[in-house]
Amino acid sequence: MENAPECTPSPSEFTQPPSSAREPEVASPGDPEGCARPLDTVPKKLCGYLSKFGGKGPIKGWKCRWFFYDEGKCHLYYSRTAQDANPLDSIDLSSAVFDCKANAEDEGTFEVKTPNRVITLKAATKQAMLYWLQQLQMKRWEFHNSPPALPVTPAAGLPGNGPALHLKLEQEAELEEFLCPVKTPTGLVGAAAALQPVPAMPSTLQNISLKHLGTEIQNTVHYIRGNKQTQAPGHGPLVAEPSQGVEPQSGEQRLTSDPSTPGKEPEESPKPALRSSLSSSPMQKPKRQSNTFPFFSDGLARSRMTQEKVAALEQQVLILTEELKSQKELVIILHKALEAAQQEKRASSAYLAAPEDKDRLELVRHKVRQIAELSQRVEALEQDRERLAHESGLLQQQVQLLMDKNQAKQQVICKLSQKLTEDLAQPDQPASAANGDFLSQQERMEHLKDDMEAYRTQNRFLNSEIHQVTKIWRKVAEKEKALLTKCAYLQARNCQVESKYLAGLRRLQEAAGAEAGDFPGLLRQLVHEALQWEAGEAPASVELRPVSEYDAYGFLTVPDYEVEDLKLLAKIQALEVCSHHLLGLETVQRPLRERWAALTELAPTAELKQLLRAGVPREHRPRVWRWLVHRRVQHLHSPGCYQELLARGQTRQHPAARQIELDLNRTFPTNKHFTCPASSFPDKLRRVLLAFSWQNPTIGYCQGLNRLAAIALLVLEDEESAFWCLVAIVETILPAEYYSKTLTASQVDQRVLRDLLSEKLPRLTAHLRQHHTDLSLITFNWFLVVFADSLISDILLQVWDAFLYEGTKVVFRYALAIFKYNEEEILRLQDSLEIYQYLRFFTKTICDSRKLMSIAFDDMNPFPMKQLRQLRAVHRERLEAELRELELLKAEYLERRASRGRAVPESCVSEDEGEGDG
């Protein structure tokens, strides 16, 4: 009951220890007058009596409270008197804003607004109010910008520079731009206020806090016990011994307490005068130390400048000690990271070198535990991020409220000034009326001047408050950004560890084979659990598994294969894609988004070419694609053309309509927009393909056009824009006869790719020839649908970004880059069947878009368009010659068949004829 709770700072922190009771005390120049400070105390204390408005019912009103600020927690604690052992409550200033009332009925009234409540306070004078507001602003700013203070050790050196002192001076300089620093009110704040009598209240009951009745009882009991010990037999009452340099106390001050007023402690003589009593009463010392503030002697204030220098140097020691501690922590973190990397390397080596499968299984379980630890860390960081986001939103709202209030006050000031000017500009009234109204007008002018001065002061303070709250909000935003980056990095690491775990399970499954026992069954169970685990099992506030079922364009992230091995491989690949995306979020994606946001007007430039190769962010892609398509078809485009084609299709059916209807259900079976019965995309796709079949009767419809139009619909969403995108690809970007009945241009490009592959990748070409592998069986579909069925959506759309701008050369670059990306894997295969099986799905294993782009546009250079045209011309001539020869052979066969006729030998009798004869 007697001791203060540990959750709040004990008021004894303001009390001078007994060992230093006799040491000299000096007052610094920055302290209030009469506020002496011991040498071992660095910061000056912000404390004093204020009136707090509160209570309910009949006791509602102003209550006198002793307020003191805690540097460590940025809390403003308050108690009934300065001598109370336990504070009644505290105010969190870290997220608070301050407001002063210029038109308040009581002078010196101001408000402290926190996210949870609004506290109305009143100072004794207007000067004291402004002093408190400025000091609270400075304390809040120091808390948000200064590192936590460390205890000063005797061995600590004294540096020459003081960062904390510089920060405080910088803050004071910023405040001077809005409101001049207010002088310290004498005897109203600081330790000097503790020497003053407690301000009288109308009734003792009104000053008691019924809300904190338990704390009031504790303080009263503590006070009574302290008085009993001072009056115990053998000790006698304390007698004040006059000391040199100390003025005698007034006759009203008594050393013995009055039992009738237990809530107030009578004023005592200065502590040096109680030297004999303190030394003779060992039980009295802890009771005397529990006071909120000691009583200092006015005669011990000497050498103010020396004490200020010592305080500055000690503050510098604190800053340097904190910096040293942060550097040590950084070294420890780096050591831990290095140890983790070495441990992971040793674990990988142990996994590869393990002679038995049981040892490998134990290593896999160790990885599972690591995944759980990383998940917990990600959850904690996500909670911190949400808390900072909540605080940031509250600060923004408070800043907006202050700005609105400031604007309203300025309008009032302008109206009053205008009214005063109009009153002064009025012509003189008759002498009789002027004499009667002169005094009232003069009094009114004085009142208006006072109001204007009050509003100016309030306006300057609110400007300083807005300025500081804005800076604090920016600090919080920077912290939130740093936490988001760290959270993304940890999520990427989580995906990497999980993908390694799944890869380890797959290798163990392959190694187990058909072994007898429970081991293969255990592996199947682990694989099944890994495939079934989803992020929904985690807490709703934390996204531990950032791999969602569908991506932003509706494609299935993990394809639903029937074979178990392919399911596991798809899950591993999805995790790797997610980890690459998260790791590149800050280093690549954020700068890229900023560059695209700054690019307001699109024009063909080298910078735009590089940006398109790096990929267009999702929010800018529809706008960029519309611009790219318009550049291609502006000579073909006419208003209302698409609607006319649709109307033509309604009057009569196109011959290709049946084939289009069959291909609609086969378009992207892994995309939810084309498989959901309620989706509107299949109807849009049908209209786009029918309109194109009427637009280009030469082609009509060819299998593959449905996937080109579907990609355009997913990005542009508008079916008319998707129609013109299809027209741009078929009629302006790809060569003629690419989708003809003979697919002449498509066959030519396959032969050109074969020549380029032998030039750029000779080892791979020789390996494929050795095993008689025909790549056109795989690559023909790449060119026909521009990789629509081959690459994952993120990489596919990045290819299309460059393809719509640069043309078909991009398709060749990426086709060569895909083979280069997987060259080593293909060279390890030594069987033609294995090579064909690998080439069927190897494009889906590509997850690093930046690496693929670097290979396509850097490693494949030089890649001149002139060479591509020459190769196309040569192979087209050869293909046309082969087609002419084939036509000649076909004509000769038909001629021979016509000359022979269709006569049936007599020995060959049909079944019908045999039945007739029977």
Tab-separated table of C-alpha atoms in Angstrom, residues 413-643:
chain	number	residue	atom	x	y	z
A	413	ILE	CA	-9.245	37.981	-37.243
A	414	CYS	CA	-9.733	39.341	-40.759
A	415	LYS	CA	-13.395	40.152	-40.078
A	416	LEU	CA	-12.566	41.913	-36.830
A	417	SER	CA	-9.778	43.904	-38.503
A	418	GLN	CA	-12.108	44.910	-41.332
A	419	LYS	CA	-14.791	45.928	-38.886
A	420	LEU	CA	-12.327	47.978	-36.870
A	421	THR	CA	-11.130	49.711	-40.028
A	422	GLU	CA	-14.698	50.536	-41.039
A	423	ASP	CA	-15.441	51.908	-37.588
A	424	LEU	CA	-12.360	54.131	-37.701
A	425	ALA	CA	-13.206	55.337	-41.207
A	426	GLN	CA	-16.689	56.578	-40.276
A	427	PRO	CA	-17.081	60.380	-40.313
A	428	ASP	CA	-17.170	62.258	-37.051
A	429	GLN	CA	-20.577	62.397	-35.378
A	430	PRO	CA	-21.947	65.553	-33.843
A	431	ALA	CA	-20.134	66.698	-30.741
A	432	SER	CA	-22.959	65.712	-28.438
A	433	ALA	CA	-23.162	62.121	-29.764
A	434	ALA	CA	-19.349	61.787	-29.900
A	435	ASN	CA	-18.915	62.847	-26.296
A	436	GLY	CA	-21.487	60.284	-25.203
A	437	ASP	CA	-20.019	57.343	-27.163
A	438	PHE	CA	-16.319	58.160	-26.873
A	439	LEU	CA	-15.665	56.165	-23.727
A	440	SER	CA	-17.659	53.145	-24.913
A	441	GLN	CA	-15.919	53.155	-28.292
A	442	GLN	CA	-12.507	53.450	-26.676
A	443	GLU	CA	-13.298	50.592	-24.309
A	444	ARG	CA	-14.529	48.498	-27.207
A	445	MET	CA	-11.338	49.204	-29.165
A	446	GLU	CA	-9.230	48.109	-26.231
A	447	HIS	CA	-11.188	44.881	-26.009
A	448	LEU	CA	-10.786	44.298	-29.731
A	449	LYS	CA	-7.050	44.914	-29.519
A	450	ASP	CA	-6.788	42.425	-26.682
A	451	ASP	CA	-8.802	39.882	-28.667
A	452	MET	CA	-6.625	40.428	-31.741
A	453	GLU	CA	-3.460	39.973	-29.729
A	454	ALA	CA	-4.869	36.801	-28.164
A	455	TYR	CA	-5.834	35.414	-31.561
A	456	ARG	CA	-2.407	36.261	-32.975
A	457	THR	CA	-0.764	34.404	-30.113
A	458	GLN	CA	-3.093	31.477	-30.576
A	459	ASN	CA	-2.505	31.518	-34.346
A	460	ARG	CA	1.292	31.466	-33.911
A	461	PHE	CA	1.056	28.601	-31.446
A	462	LEU	CA	-1.261	26.589	-33.701
A	463	ASN	CA	1.113	27.137	-36.625
A	464	SER	CA	3.988	25.787	-34.548
A	465	GLU	CA	1.816	22.849	-33.443
A	466	ILE	CA	0.876	22.023	-37.057
A	467	HIS	CA	4.509	22.286	-38.121
A	468	GLN	CA	5.712	19.941	-35.400
A	469	VAL	CA	2.881	17.408	-35.760
A	470	THR	CA	3.565	17.265	-39.510
A	471	LYS	CA	7.231	16.516	-38.898
A	472	ILE	CA	6.321	13.820	-36.371
A	473	TRP	CA	3.879	12.319	-38.879
A	474	ARG	CA	6.641	12.176	-41.499
A	475	LYS	CA	8.906	10.404	-39.029
A	476	VAL	CA	6.174	7.850	-38.333
A	477	ALA	CA	5.632	7.371	-42.091
A	478	GLU	CA	9.348	6.695	-42.575
A	479	LYS	CA	9.278	4.135	-39.766
A	480	GLU	CA	6.250	2.473	-41.299
A	481	LYS	CA	8.006	2.321	-44.678
A	482	ALA	CA	11.070	0.724	-43.091
A	483	LEU	CA	8.880	-1.837	-41.301
A	484	LEU	CA	7.079	-2.663	-44.560
A	485	THR	CA	10.422	-3.252	-46.272
A	486	LYS	CA	11.593	-5.488	-43.458
A	487	CYS	CA	8.294	-7.368	-43.446
A	488	ALA	CA	8.531	-7.963	-47.218
A	489	TYR	CA	12.084	-9.246	-46.820
A	490	LEU	CA	11.048	-11.661	-44.062
A	491	GLN	CA	8.117	-12.897	-46.123
A	492	ALA	CA	10.481	-13.514	-49.046
A	493	ARG	CA	12.817	-15.423	-46.763
A	494	ASN	CA	9.842	-17.428	-45.508
A	495	CYS	CA	8.900	-18.348	-49.090
A	496	GLN	CA	12.488	-19.357	-49.847
A	497	VAL	CA	12.735	-21.594	-46.793
A	498	GLU	CA	9.378	-23.160	-47.569
A	499	SER	CA	10.332	-23.799	-51.204
A	500	LYS	CA	13.582	-25.437	-50.034
A	501	TYR	CA	11.539	-27.583	-47.653
A	502	LEU	CA	9.236	-28.702	-50.477
A	503	ALA	CA	12.221	-29.354	-52.761
A	504	GLY	CA	13.779	-31.461	-50.031
A	505	LEU	CA	10.564	-33.455	-49.678
A	506	ARG	CA	10.499	-34.013	-53.442
A	507	ARG	CA	14.083	-35.282	-53.489
A	508	LEU	CA	13.397	-37.559	-50.535
A	509	GLN	CA	10.337	-38.864	-52.316
A	510	GLU	CA	12.362	-39.631	-55.416
A	511	ALA	CA	15.101	-41.266	-53.359
A	512	ALA	CA	12.648	-43.379	-51.351
A	513	GLY	CA	11.196	-44.971	-54.459
A	514	ALA	CA	9.408	-48.233	-53.763
A	515	GLU	CA	11.119	-49.016	-50.451
A	516	ALA	CA	9.097	-50.988	-47.978
A	517	GLY	CA	8.187	-49.744	-44.547
A	518	ASP	CA	6.558	-46.625	-43.163
A	519	PHE	CA	9.088	-44.147	-44.578
A	520	PRO	CA	7.444	-43.638	-48.043
A	521	GLY	CA	4.047	-43.338	-46.358
A	522	LEU	CA	5.384	-40.665	-43.999
A	523	LEU	CA	6.807	-38.751	-46.955
A	524	ARG	CA	3.476	-38.888	-48.788
A	525	GLN	CA	1.747	-37.561	-45.692
A	526	LEU	CA	4.238	-34.655	-45.391
A	527	VAL	CA	3.830	-33.787	-49.073
A	528	HIS	CA	0.026	-33.889	-48.760
A	529	GLU	CA	0.100	-31.596	-45.720
A	530	ALA	CA	2.469	-29.151	-47.472
A	531	LEU	CA	0.164	-28.939	-50.491
A	532	GLN	CA	-3.004	-28.538	-48.402
A	533	TRP	CA	-1.668	-25.893	-46.003
A	534	GLU	CA	-3.066	-22.450	-46.741
A	535	ALA	CA	-2.687	-18.990	-45.290
A	536	GLY	CA	-6.255	-19.017	-44.002
A	537	GLU	CA	-5.124	-21.084	-41.019
A	538	ALA	CA	-2.915	-18.230	-39.842
A	539	PRO	CA	-4.237	-15.256	-37.813
A	540	ALA	CA	-6.317	-12.868	-39.880
A	541	SER	CA	-4.115	-9.874	-39.060
A	542	VAL	CA	-0.920	-11.419	-40.441
A	543	GLU	CA	-0.332	-12.730	-43.956
A	544	LEU	CA	2.116	-15.550	-43.313
A	545	ARG	CA	1.626	-17.122	-46.743
A	546	PRO	CA	1.636	-14.385	-49.390
A	547	VAL	CA	1.007	-16.984	-52.170
A	548	SER	CA	-2.656	-16.558	-53.114
A	549	GLU	CA	-4.726	-18.960	-55.208
A	550	TYR	CA	-5.027	-16.567	-58.174
A	551	ASP	CA	-2.810	-13.748	-59.360
A	552	ALA	CA	-3.917	-10.201	-60.213
A	553	TYR	CA	-5.177	-11.225	-63.687
A	554	GLY	CA	-7.070	-14.333	-62.551
A	555	PHE	CA	-4.537	-17.022	-63.495
A	556	LEU	CA	-4.199	-19.967	-61.134
A	557	THR	CA	-0.972	-19.497	-59.172
A	558	VAL	CA	-0.458	-23.196	-58.462
A	559	PRO	CA	-1.860	-25.282	-61.390
A	560	ASP	CA	-3.945	-28.262	-60.366
A	561	TYR	CA	-1.951	-31.106	-61.920
A	562	GLU	CA	-3.084	-34.699	-61.566
A	563	VAL	CA	0.440	-36.039	-61.043
A	564	GLU	CA	1.722	-35.590	-57.469
A	565	ASP	CA	5.262	-34.665	-58.594
A	566	LEU	CA	3.960	-31.897	-60.845
A	567	LYS	CA	1.782	-30.536	-58.012
A	568	LEU	CA	4.807	-30.291	-55.731
A	569	LEU	CA	6.886	-28.715	-58.498
A	570	ALA	CA	4.162	-26.121	-59.196
A	571	LYS	CA	3.976	-25.203	-55.502
A	572	ILE	CA	7.774	-24.777	-55.332
A	573	GLN	CA	7.750	-22.610	-58.429
A	574	ALA	CA	4.928	-20.400	-57.046
A	575	LEU	CA	6.889	-19.848	-53.822
A	576	GLU	CA	10.017	-18.904	-55.764
A	577	VAL	CA	8.066	-16.439	-57.888
A	578	CYS	CA	6.630	-14.852	-54.752
A	579	SER	CA	10.041	-14.602	-53.076
A	580	HIS	CA	11.563	-12.930	-56.170
A	581	HIS	CA	8.649	-10.492	-56.261
A	582	LEU	CA	8.977	-9.577	-52.572
A	583	LEU	CA	12.759	-9.169	-52.730
A	584	GLY	CA	12.464	-6.884	-55.745
A	585	LEU	CA	9.587	-4.880	-54.286
A	586	GLU	CA	11.780	-2.138	-52.791
A	587	THR	CA	14.849	-2.331	-55.009
A	588	VAL	CA	13.125	-2.650	-58.400
A	589	GLN	CA	9.341	-2.278	-58.275
A	590	ARG	CA	9.117	0.898	-56.171
A	591	PRO	CA	11.643	2.940	-58.261
A	592	LEU	CA	9.990	1.624	-61.430
A	593	ARG	CA	6.551	2.756	-60.241
A	594	GLU	CA	7.935	6.176	-59.384
A	595	ARG	CA	9.427	6.535	-62.881
A	596	TRP	CA	6.147	5.526	-64.514
A	597	ALA	CA	4.170	7.884	-62.287
A	598	ALA	CA	6.436	10.755	-63.348
A	599	LEU	CA	5.925	9.879	-67.041
A	600	THR	CA	2.726	11.836	-67.718
A	601	GLU	CA	2.982	12.019	-71.534
A	602	LEU	CA	3.980	9.021	-73.672
A	603	ALA	CA	6.300	9.568	-76.609
A	604	PRO	CA	8.676	7.235	-78.513
A	605	THR	CA	11.984	7.730	-76.686
A	606	ALA	CA	14.921	5.632	-75.542
A	607	GLU	CA	13.776	6.037	-71.941
A	608	LEU	CA	10.301	4.676	-72.768
A	609	LYS	CA	11.916	1.733	-74.541
A	610	GLN	CA	13.924	0.826	-71.442
A	611	LEU	CA	10.878	1.244	-69.188
A	612	LEU	CA	8.768	-1.038	-71.398
A	613	ARG	CA	11.471	-3.689	-71.354
A	614	ALA	CA	11.563	-3.550	-67.554
A	615	GLY	CA	7.784	-4.012	-67.449
A	616	VAL	CA	4.801	-1.719	-66.942
A	617	PRO	CA	3.215	-1.624	-63.439
A	618	ARG	CA	-0.291	-3.052	-63.326
A	619	GLU	CA	-1.968	0.295	-62.576
A	620	HIS	CA	-0.343	1.928	-65.669
A	621	ARG	CA	-0.567	-1.012	-68.118
A	622	PRO	CA	-4.076	-0.330	-69.567
A	623	ARG	CA	-3.174	3.286	-70.382
A	624	VAL	CA	0.180	2.327	-71.925
A	625	TRP	CA	-1.274	-0.516	-74.000
A	626	ARG	CA	-4.021	1.716	-75.406
A	627	TRP	CA	-1.360	4.197	-76.492
A	628	LEU	CA	0.779	1.465	-78.069
A	629	VAL	CA	-2.209	-0.028	-79.933
A	630	HIS	CA	-3.345	3.388	-81.164
A	631	ARG	CA	0.123	3.998	-82.684
A	632	ARG	CA	-0.199	0.761	-84.636
A	633	VAL	CA	-3.805	1.061	-85.939
A	634	GLN	CA	-4.404	4.789	-86.232
A	635	HIS	CA	-4.431	4.434	-90.046
A	636	LEU	CA	-7.018	1.614	-89.805
A	637	HIS	CA	-9.163	2.952	-86.997
A	638	SER	CA	-12.465	4.628	-87.765
A	639	PRO	CA	-15.214	5.658	-85.310
A	640	GLY	CA	-18.019	3.114	-85.027
A	641	CYS	CA	-16.169	0.417	-86.989
A	642	TYR	CA	-16.374	-2.151	-84.193
A	643	GLN	CA	-20.131	-1.632	-83.713
